[in-house]
Coordinates of C-alpha atoms in Angstrom, one line a residue:
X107 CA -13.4 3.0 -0.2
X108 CA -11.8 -0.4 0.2
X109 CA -11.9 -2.8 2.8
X110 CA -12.5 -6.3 3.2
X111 CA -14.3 -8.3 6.1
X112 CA -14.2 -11.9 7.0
X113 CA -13.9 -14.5 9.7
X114 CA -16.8 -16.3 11.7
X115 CA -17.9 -13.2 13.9
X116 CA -18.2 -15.1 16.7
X117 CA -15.0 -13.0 18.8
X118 CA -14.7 -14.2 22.3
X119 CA -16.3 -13.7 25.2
X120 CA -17.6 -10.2 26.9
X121 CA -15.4 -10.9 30.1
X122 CA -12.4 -10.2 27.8
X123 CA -13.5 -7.0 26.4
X124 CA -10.2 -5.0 27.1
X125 CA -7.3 -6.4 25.1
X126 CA -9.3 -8.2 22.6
X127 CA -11.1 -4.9 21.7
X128 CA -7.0 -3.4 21.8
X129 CA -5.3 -6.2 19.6
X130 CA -8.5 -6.5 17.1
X131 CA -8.4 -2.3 16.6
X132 CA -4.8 -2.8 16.3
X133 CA -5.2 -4.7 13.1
X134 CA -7.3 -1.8 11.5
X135 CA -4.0 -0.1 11.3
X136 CA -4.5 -2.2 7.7
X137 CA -6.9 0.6 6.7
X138 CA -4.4 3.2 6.8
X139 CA -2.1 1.5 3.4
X140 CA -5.3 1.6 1.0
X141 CA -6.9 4.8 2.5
X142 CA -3.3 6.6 2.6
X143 CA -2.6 5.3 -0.9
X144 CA -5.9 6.6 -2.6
X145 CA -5.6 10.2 -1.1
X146 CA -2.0 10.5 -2.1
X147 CA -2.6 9.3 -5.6
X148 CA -5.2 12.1 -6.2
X149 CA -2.9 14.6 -4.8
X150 CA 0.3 13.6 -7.0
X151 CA -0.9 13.7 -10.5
X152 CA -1.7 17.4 -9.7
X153 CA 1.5 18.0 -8.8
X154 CA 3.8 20.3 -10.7
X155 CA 7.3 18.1 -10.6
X156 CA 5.1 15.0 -11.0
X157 CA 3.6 16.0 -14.2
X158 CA 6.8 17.3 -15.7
X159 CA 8.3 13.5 -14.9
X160 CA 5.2 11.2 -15.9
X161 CA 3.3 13.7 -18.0
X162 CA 3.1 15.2 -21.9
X163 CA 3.7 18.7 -23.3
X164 CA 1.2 20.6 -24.9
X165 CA 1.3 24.6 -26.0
X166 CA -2.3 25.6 -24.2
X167 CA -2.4 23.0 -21.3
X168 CA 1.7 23.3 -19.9
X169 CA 2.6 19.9 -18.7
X170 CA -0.8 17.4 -18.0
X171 CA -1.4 13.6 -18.0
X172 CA -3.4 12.2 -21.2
X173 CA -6.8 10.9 -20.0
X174 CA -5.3 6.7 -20.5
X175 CA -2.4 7.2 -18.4
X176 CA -4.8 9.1 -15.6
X177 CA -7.2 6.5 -16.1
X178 CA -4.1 3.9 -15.7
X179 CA -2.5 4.9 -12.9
X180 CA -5.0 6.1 -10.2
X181 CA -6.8 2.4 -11.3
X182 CA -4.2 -0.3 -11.8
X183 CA -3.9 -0.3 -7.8
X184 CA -7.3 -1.9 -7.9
X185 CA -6.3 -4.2 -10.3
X186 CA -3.6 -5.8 -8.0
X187 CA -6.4 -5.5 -4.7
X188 CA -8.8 -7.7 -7.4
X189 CA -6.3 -10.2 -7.3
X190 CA -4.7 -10.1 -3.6
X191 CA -8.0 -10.5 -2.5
X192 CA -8.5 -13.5 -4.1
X193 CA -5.1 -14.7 -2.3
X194 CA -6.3 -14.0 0.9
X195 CA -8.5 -16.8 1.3
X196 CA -5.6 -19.4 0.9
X197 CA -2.7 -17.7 2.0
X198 CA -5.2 -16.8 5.5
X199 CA -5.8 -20.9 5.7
X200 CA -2.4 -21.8 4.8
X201 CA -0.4 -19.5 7.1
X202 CA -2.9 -18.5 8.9
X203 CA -4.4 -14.4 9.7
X204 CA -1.7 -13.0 11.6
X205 CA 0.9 -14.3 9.6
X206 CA -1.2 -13.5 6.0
X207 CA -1.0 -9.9 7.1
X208 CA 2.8 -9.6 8.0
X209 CA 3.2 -11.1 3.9
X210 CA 1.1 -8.7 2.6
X211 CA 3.0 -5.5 4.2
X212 CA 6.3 -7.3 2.9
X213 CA 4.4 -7.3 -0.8
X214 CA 3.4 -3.5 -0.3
X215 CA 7.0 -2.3 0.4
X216 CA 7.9 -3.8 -2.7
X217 CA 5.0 -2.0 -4.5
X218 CA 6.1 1.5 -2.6
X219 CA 9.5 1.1 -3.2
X220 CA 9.2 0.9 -7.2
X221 CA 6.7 3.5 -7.0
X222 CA 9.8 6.3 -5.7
X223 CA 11.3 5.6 -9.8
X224 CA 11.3 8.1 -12.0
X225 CA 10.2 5.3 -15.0
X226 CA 6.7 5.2 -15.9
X227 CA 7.0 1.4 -16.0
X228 CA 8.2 0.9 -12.5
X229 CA 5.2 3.5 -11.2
X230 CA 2.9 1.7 -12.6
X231 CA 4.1 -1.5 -12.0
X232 CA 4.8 -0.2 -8.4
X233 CA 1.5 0.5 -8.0
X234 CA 0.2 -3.5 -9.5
X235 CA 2.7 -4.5 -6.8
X236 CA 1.2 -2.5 -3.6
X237 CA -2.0 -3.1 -4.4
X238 CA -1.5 -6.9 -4.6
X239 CA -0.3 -6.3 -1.2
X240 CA -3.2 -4.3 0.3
X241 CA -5.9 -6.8 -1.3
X242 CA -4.3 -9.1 0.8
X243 CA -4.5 -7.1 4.3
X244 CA -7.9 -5.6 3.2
X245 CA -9.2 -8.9 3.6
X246 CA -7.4 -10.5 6.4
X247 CA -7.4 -7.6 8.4
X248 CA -11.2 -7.6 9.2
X249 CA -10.8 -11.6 9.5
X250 CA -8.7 -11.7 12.4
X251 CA -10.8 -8.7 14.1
X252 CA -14.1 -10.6 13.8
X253 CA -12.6 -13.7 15.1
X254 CA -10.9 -12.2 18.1
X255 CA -13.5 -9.3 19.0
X256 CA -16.4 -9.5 21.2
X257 CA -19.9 -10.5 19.6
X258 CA -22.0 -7.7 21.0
X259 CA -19.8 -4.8 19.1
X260 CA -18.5 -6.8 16.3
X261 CA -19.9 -3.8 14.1
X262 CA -18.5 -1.5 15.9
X263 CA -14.6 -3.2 16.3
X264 CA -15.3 -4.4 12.4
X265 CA -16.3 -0.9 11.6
X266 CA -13.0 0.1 13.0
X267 CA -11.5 -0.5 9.9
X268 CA -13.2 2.0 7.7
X269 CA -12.3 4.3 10.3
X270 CA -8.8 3.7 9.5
X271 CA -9.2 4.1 5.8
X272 CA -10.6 7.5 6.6
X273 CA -8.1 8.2 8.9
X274 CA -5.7 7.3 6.1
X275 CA -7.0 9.6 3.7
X276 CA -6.9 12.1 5.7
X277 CA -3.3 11.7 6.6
X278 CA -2.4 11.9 3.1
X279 CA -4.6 15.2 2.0
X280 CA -2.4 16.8 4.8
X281 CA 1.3 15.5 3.4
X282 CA 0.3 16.5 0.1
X283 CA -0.4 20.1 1.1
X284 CA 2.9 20.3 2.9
X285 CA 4.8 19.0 -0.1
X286 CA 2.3 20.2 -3.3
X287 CA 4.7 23.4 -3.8
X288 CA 7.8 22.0 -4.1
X289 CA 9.6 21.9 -7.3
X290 CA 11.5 18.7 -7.1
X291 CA 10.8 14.8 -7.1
X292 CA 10.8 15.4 -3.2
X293 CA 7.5 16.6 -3.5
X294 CA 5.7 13.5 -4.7
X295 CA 8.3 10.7 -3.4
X296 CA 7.4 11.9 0.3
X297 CA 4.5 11.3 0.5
X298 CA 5.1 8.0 -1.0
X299 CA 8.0 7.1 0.8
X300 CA 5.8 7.7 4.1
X301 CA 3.9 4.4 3.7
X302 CA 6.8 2.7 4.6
X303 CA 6.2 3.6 7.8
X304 CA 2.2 2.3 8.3
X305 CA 3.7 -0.6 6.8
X306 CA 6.2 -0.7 9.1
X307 CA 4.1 -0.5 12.3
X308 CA 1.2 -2.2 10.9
X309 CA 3.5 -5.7 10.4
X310 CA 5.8 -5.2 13.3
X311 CA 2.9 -4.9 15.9
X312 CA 1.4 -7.9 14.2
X313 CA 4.5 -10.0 15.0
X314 CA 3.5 -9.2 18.6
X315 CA 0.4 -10.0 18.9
X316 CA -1.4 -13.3 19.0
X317 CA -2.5 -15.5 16.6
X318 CA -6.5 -15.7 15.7
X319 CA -8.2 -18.5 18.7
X320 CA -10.4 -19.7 16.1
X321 CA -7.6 -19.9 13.5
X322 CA -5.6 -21.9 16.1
X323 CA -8.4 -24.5 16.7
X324 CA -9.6 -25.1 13.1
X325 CA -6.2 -26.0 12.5
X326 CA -6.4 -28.8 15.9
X327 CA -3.7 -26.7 17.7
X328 CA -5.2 -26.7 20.9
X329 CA -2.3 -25.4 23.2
X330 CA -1.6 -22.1 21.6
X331 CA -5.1 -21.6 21.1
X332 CA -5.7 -21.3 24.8
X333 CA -2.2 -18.8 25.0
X334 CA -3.7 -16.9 22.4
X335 CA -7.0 -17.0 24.0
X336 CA -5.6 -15.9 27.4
X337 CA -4.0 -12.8 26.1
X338 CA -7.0 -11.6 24.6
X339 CA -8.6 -12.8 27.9
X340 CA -5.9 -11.3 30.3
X341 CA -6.2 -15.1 31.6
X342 CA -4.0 -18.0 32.5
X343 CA -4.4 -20.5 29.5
X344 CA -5.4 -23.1 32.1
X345 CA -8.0 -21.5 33.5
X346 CA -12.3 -22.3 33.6
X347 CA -12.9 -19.1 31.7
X348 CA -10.2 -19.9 28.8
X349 CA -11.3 -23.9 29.0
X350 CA -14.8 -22.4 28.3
X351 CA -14.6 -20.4 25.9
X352 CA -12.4 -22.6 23.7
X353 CA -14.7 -25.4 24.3
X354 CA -17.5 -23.0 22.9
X355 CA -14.9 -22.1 19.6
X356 CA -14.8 -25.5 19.2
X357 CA -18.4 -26.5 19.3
X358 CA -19.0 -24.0 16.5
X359 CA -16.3 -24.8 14.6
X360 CA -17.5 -28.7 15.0
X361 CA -20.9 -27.4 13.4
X362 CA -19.4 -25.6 10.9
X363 CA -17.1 -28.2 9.6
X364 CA -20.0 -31.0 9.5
X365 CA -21.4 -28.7 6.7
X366 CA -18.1 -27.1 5.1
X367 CA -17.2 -27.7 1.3
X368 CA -14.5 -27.1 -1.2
X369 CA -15.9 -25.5 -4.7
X370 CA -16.2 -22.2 -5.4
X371 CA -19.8 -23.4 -7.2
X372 CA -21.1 -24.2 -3.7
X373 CA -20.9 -20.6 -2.9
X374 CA -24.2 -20.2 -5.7
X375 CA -26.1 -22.9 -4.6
X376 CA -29.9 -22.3 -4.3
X377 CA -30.5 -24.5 -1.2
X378 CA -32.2 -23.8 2.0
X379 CA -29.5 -22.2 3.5
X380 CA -29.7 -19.3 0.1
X381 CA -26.0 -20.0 -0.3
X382 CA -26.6 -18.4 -3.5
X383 CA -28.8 -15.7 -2.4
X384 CA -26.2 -14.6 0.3
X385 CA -23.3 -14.7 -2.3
X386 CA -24.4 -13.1 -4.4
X387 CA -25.7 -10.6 -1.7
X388 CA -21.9 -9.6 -0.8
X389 CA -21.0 -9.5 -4.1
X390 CA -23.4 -6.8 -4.8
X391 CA -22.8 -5.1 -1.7
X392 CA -19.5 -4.2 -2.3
X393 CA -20.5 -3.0 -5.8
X394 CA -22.9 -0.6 -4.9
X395 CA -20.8 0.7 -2.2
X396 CA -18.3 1.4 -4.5
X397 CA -21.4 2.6 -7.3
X398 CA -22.2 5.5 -5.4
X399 CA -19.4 7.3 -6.1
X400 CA -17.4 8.0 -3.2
X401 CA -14.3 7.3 -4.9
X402 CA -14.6 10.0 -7.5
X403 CA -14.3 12.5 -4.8
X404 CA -11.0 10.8 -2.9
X405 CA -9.8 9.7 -6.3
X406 CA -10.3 12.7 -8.7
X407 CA -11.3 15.9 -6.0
X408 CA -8.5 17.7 -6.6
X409 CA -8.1 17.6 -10.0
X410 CA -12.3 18.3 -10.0
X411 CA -12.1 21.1 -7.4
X412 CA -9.1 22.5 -9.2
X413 CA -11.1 22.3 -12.7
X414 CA -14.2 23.7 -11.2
X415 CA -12.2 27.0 -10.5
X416 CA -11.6 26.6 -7.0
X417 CA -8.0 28.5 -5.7
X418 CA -7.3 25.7 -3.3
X419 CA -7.9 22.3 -4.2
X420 CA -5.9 21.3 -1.8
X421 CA -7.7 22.6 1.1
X422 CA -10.7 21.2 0.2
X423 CA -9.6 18.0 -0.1
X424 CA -8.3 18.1 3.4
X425 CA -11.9 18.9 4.3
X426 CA -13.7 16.4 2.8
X427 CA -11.1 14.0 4.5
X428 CA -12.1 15.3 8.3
X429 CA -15.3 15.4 7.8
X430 CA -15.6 11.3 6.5
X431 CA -12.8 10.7 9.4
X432 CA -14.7 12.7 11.8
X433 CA -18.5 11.5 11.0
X434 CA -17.1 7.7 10.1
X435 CA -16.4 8.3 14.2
X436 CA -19.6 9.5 15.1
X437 CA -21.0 7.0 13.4
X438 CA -19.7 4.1 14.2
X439 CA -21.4 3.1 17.3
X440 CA -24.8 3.5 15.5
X441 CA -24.2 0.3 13.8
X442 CA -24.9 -1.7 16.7
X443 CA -27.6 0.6 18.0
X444 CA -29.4 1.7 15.0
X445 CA -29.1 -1.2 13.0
X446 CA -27.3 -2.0 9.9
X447 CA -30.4 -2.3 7.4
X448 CA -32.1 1.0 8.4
X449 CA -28.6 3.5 8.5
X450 CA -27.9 1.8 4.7
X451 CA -31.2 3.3 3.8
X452 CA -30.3 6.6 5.2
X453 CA -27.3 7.1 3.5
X454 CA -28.3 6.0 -0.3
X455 CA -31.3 8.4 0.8
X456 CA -28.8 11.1 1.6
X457 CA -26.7 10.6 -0.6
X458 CA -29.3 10.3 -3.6
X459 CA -30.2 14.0 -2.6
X460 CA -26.9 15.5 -2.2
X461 CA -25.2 14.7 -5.5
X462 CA -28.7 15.3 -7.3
X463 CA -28.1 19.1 -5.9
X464 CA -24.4 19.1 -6.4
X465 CA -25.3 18.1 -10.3
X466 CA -28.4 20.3 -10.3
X467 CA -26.1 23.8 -9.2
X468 CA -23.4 22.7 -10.9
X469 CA -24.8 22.6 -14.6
X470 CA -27.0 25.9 -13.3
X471 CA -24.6 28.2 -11.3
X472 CA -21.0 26.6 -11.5
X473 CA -19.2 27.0 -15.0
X474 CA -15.8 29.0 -14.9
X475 CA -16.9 32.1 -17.3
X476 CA -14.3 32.3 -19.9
X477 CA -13.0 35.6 -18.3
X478 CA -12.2 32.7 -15.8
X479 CA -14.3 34.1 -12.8
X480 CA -16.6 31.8 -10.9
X481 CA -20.0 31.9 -9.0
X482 CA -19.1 31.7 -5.6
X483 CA -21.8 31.3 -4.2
X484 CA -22.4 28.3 -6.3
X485 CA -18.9 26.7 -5.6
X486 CA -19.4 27.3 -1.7
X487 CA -22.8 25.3 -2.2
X488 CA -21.4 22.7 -4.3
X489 CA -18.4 22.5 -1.7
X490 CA -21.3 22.0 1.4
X491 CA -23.5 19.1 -0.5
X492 CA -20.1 17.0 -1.4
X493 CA -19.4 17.5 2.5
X494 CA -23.0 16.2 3.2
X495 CA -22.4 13.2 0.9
X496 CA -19.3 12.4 1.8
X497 CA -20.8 12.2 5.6
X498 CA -23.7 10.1 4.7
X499 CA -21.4 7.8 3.6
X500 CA -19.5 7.9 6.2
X501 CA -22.1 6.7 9.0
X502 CA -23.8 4.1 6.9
X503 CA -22.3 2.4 3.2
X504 CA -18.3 3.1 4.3
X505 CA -18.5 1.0 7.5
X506 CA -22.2 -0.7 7.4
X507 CA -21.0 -2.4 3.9
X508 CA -18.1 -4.1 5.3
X509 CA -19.7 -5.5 8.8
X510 CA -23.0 -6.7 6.8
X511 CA -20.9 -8.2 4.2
X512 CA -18.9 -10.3 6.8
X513 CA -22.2 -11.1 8.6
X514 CA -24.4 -12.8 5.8
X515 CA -21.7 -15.1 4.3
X516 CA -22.5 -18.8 6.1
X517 CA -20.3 -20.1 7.9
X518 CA -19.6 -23.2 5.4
X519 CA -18.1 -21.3 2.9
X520 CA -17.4 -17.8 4.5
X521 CA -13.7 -17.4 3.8
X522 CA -14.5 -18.3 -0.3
X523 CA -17.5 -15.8 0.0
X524 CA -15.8 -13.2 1.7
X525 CA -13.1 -13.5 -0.9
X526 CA -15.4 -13.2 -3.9
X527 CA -17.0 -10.4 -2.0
X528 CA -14.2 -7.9 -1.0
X529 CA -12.9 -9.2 -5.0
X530 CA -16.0 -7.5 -6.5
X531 CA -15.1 -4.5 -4.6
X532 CA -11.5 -4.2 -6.1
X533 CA -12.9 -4.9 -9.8
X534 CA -15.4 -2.6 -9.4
X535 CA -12.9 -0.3 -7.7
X536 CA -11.1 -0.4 -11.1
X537 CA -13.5 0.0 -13.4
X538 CA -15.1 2.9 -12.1
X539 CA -11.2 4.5 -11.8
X540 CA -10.4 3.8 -15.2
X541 CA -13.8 5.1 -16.5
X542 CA -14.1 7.8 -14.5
X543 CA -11.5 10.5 -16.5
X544 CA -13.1 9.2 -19.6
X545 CA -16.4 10.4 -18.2
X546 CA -15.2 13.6 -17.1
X547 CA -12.7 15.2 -19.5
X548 CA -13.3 17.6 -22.2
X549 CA -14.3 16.4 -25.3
X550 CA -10.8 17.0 -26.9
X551 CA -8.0 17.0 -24.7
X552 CA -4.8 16.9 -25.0
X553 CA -1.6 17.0 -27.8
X554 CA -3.9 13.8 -29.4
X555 CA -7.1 15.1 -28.8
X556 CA -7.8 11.8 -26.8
X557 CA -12.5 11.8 -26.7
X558 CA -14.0 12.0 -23.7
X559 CA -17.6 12.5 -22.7
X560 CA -17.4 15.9 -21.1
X561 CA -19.4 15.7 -18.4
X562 CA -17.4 17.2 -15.8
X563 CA -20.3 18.2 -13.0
X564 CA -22.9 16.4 -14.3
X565 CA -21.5 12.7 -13.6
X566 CA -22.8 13.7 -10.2
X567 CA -26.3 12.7 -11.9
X568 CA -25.0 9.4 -12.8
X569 CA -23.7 8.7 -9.1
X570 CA -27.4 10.2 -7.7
X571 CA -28.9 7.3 -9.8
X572 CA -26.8 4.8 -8.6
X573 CA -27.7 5.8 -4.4
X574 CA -31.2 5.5 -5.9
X575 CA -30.3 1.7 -7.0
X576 CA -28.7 1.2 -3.8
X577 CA -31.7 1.8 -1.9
X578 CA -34.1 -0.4 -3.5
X579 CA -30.8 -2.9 -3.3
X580 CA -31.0 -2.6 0.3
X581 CA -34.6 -2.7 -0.1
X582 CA -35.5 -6.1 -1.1
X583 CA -31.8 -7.5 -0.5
X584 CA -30.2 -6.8 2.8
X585 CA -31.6 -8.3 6.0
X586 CA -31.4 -6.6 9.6
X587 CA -28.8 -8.8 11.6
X588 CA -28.1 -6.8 14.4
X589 CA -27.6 -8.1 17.4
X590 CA -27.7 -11.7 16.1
X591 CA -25.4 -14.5 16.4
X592 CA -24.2 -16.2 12.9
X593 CA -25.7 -19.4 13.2
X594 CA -29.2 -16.9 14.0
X595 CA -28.5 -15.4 11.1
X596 CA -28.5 -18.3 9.3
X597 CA -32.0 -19.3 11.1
X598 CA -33.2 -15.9 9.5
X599 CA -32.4 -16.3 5.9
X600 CA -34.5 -19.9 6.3
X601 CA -37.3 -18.5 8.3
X602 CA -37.9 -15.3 7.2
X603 CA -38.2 -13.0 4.2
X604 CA -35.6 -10.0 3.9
X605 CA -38.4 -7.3 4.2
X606 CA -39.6 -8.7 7.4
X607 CA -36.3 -9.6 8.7
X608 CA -35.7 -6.4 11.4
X609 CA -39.5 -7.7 12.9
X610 CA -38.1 -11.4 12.8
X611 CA -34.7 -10.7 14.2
X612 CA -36.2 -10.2 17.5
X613 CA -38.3 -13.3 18.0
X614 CA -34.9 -15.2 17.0
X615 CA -33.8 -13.1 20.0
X616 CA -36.4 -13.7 21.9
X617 CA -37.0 -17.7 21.1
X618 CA -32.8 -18.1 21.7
X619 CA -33.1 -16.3 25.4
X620 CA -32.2 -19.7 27.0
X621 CA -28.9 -20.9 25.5
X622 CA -25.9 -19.5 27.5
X623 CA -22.9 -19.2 25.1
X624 CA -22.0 -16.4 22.9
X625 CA -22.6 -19.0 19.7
X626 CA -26.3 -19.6 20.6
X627 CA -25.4 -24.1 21.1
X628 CA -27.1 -25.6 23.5
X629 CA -25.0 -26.5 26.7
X630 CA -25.4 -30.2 26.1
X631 CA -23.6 -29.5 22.4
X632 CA -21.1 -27.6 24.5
X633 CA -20.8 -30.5 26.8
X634 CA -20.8 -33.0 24.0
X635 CA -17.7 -30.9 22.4
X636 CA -15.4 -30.7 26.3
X637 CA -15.8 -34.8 26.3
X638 CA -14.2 -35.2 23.4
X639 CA -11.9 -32.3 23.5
X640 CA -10.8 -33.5 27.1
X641 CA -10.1 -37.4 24.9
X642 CA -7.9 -35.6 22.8
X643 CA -6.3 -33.7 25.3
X644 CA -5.3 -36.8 27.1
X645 CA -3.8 -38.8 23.9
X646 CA -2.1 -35.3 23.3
X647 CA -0.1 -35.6 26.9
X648 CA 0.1 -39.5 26.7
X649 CA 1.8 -39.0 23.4
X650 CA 4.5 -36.0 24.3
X651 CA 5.1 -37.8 27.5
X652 CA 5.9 -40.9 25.9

């Protein structure tokens, strides 16, 4: 599921840990809009009143939506996200984080609000609209947490975000089922009509809260950087421990503008740093994550539970939804403990296994006879290994994507790699949406006898070969980073080779044991940085006393 990380990682200092950890978590409220959003869309084109307003008319199927306008409406939302993604980068530079994300949940009432017509137009266009809004907060959100969090659980507070998404999901599986008999529109437009209110608190507390440090300094305003950084400190702005730590933003943002450019193409470069390699590493990333499938189940499940014979759809899809809220939980402080390399192998392991089983019974044991009585003890198996899957997932490629994404992106062109990044996971998003019905609906179907391939169960082989492709991905393409400071990071895609990388992250560790600051600079740097900061400080008050 969707998400978007960013920003330079490098958080504040460990002394702070209390309301930076509160005010960063905060901001994964953001998660809630997509996750919410994907759970009720699965739910609603099931729904009786919905299908009689949106859908066709035919003698043997009652009221149903042809395959193109399934494969159009759960999937144009990840259009817009393609697209507000892409925004983020320069509306986060130009406004700045905080500000970015209060736009974005203006731009996603607009989306909800068209989406409670009874047009087909204004659903779908509703839905182009909200999306463009949550591509924006999927990737500013986990911006301003990395920059304001502390460094020694950034996977953990970036992770935090996922969470949300989950949390999201399962929110809306639990609407739906309070709404899904209702014969009127007041069974779909609640559950829509309820995202006004994560909106509502997820801008509203934004206003509140500060403005990203880092943000602040890049952009040479020194005196509400030091406010902002003594609220996340619980400090006076004036005092050593603020002075420090801004001096320390500063040093690293002094490094990392010495080496920044301004081309998109720079992002592919094959230099020493493996711009190119590191790109193109996030870009891949996010399409894998979204390649093993997971988005079939919160997309489709009901409709495929409800096809596969099973009485309550419904129900089912609530329990997928606490078990990846519940084990996204559980798993979340493993990133920082287990490391993020080894728990992506896990999963695509696990997962790999699980859908293979779910394919395997399913094509063997779990056809609705035409007398329409089911195997249950083939559904109740099926039911278990999407449960395993979806858990898998949610300890290792639903967080662990997102904080390793934010991690290898160099600091010279992280926001324009983070952007292409969380941009490959909204196109890839799409495409699998739209394809997905196609994939899965009977041959004929429908008053036009629209093709599709059929495959109903056994797509669950096509997303058990993709988990295998992830893990050879992960293989040979994704270093271990825990515990490491960006600029170390750096020092490890120079110095070491990706299969080595989880034995060569600790001599890094070990070689670095003597510089003091949470950026890994040298305290002479830091030193070098407070002269020239205190210069400017000093014009700064000449001038506003003049």
């Amino acid at each position: 599921m969707g998400g978007g990380p960013g920003g330079n990682g490098g958080g504040v200092q460990s002394n702070s840990v209390f309301w930076s950890v509160v005010m960063s978590a905060f901001a994964a409220f953001g998660g809630i809009l997509f996750g919410y959003d994907t759970g009720t869309i699965s739910g609603i084109i099931a729904m009786d009143d919905w299908l009689h307003t949106f859908g066709k008319f035919d003698q043997e199927l009652g009221y149903y939506l042809p395959t193109r306008d399934k494969s159009l409406v759960v999937s144009i939302l990840s259009a817009g996200t393609f697209f507000g993604a892409l925004l983020a980068y320069p509306l986060g530079d130009r406004l700045g984080r905080k500000l970015g994300i209060i736009v974005g949940c203006m731009v996603f009432f607009v989306g909800t609000g068209l989406q409670l017509d009874t047009s087909w137009v204004a659903f779908v266009v509703g839905r182009v609209v909200a999306g463009f809004g949550v591509g924006i907060i999927s990737c500013l959100v986990p911006m301003y947490q990395s920059e304001c969090a502390p460094k020694n659980i950034r996977g953990l507070i970036v992770g935090l975000y996922q969470l949300a998404i989950t949390i999201g999901a399962l929110l809306a599986a639990i609407c739906l089922n309070a709404t899904k008999d209702e014969q009127a529109h007041s069974a779909w437009r609640t559950p829509i009509a309820v995202q006004f209110a994560w909106g509502a608190i997820l801008g509203g507390g934004m206003a509140f809260l500060p403005e990203s440090p880092r943000y602040l300094l890049l952009k040479g305003r020194q005196a509400a950087a030091r406010k902002a950084l003594g609220r996340l400190m619980s400090a006076p702005a004036e005092s050593p421990a603020v002075e420090e730590e801004c001096l320390s933003i500063t040093a690293a943002l002094t490094l990392e503008q010495a080496t920044t450019t301004s081309s998109y193409l720079d992002c592919f470069k094959n230099n020493e740093s493996h711009y190119g390699l590191r790109t193109w590493t996030g870009i891949w990333l996010q399409a894998w994550q979204q390649l093993t499938g997971i988005n079939f189940i919160f997309y489709y499940g009901t409709t495929f539970f409800m096809q596969a014979g099973i009485s309550n759809p419904f129900i089912i899809t609530i329990i997928a939804d606490v078990v990846n809220t519940s084990m996204t939980m559980i798993g979340l402080p493993f990133i920082d403990r287990i490391g993020r390399r080894k728990l992506l192998l896990i999963g695509a392991a696990g997962m790999c296994v699980c859908e293979f089983i779910v394919a395997i019974v399913g094509v063997t044991a779990g056809d609705v006879q035409p007398d329409g009585s089911v195997n249950l003890a083939a559904q109740r198996v099926l039911i278990a290994f999407v449960c395993i899957y979806i858990a898998f997932f949610a300890i290792s490629w639903g967080p662990v994507g997102w904080v390793v994404t934010s991690e290898v992106s160099p600091l010279a062109i992280r926001g324009k790699a983070m952007s292409l990044s969380v941009a490959s996971n909204w196109l890839w998003n799409f495409a699998i949406g739209y394809a997905t019905p196609y994939l899965v609906n009977p041959t004929t179907y429908g008053v036009n006898g629209e093709k599709a391939a059929n495959l109903g169960v056994k797509v669950f082989f096509i997303w058990g070969g993709t988990c295998a492709g992830s893990f050879v991905f992960t293989y040979f393409f994704i270093p271990e980073t825990r515990g490491l400071s960006l600029e170390q990071i750096d020092r490890l895609y120079i110095e070491s080779s990706i299969i080595n990388s989880t034995a060569y992250r600790q001599t890094i560790i070990d070689s670095d044991a003597h510089r003091d600051n949470s950026f890994g600079l040298e305290q002479k740097e830091v030193q070098d940085v407070q002269h020239v900061e205190n210069e400017k400080l000093a014009d700064s008050e000449k001038s506003s006393t003049k």
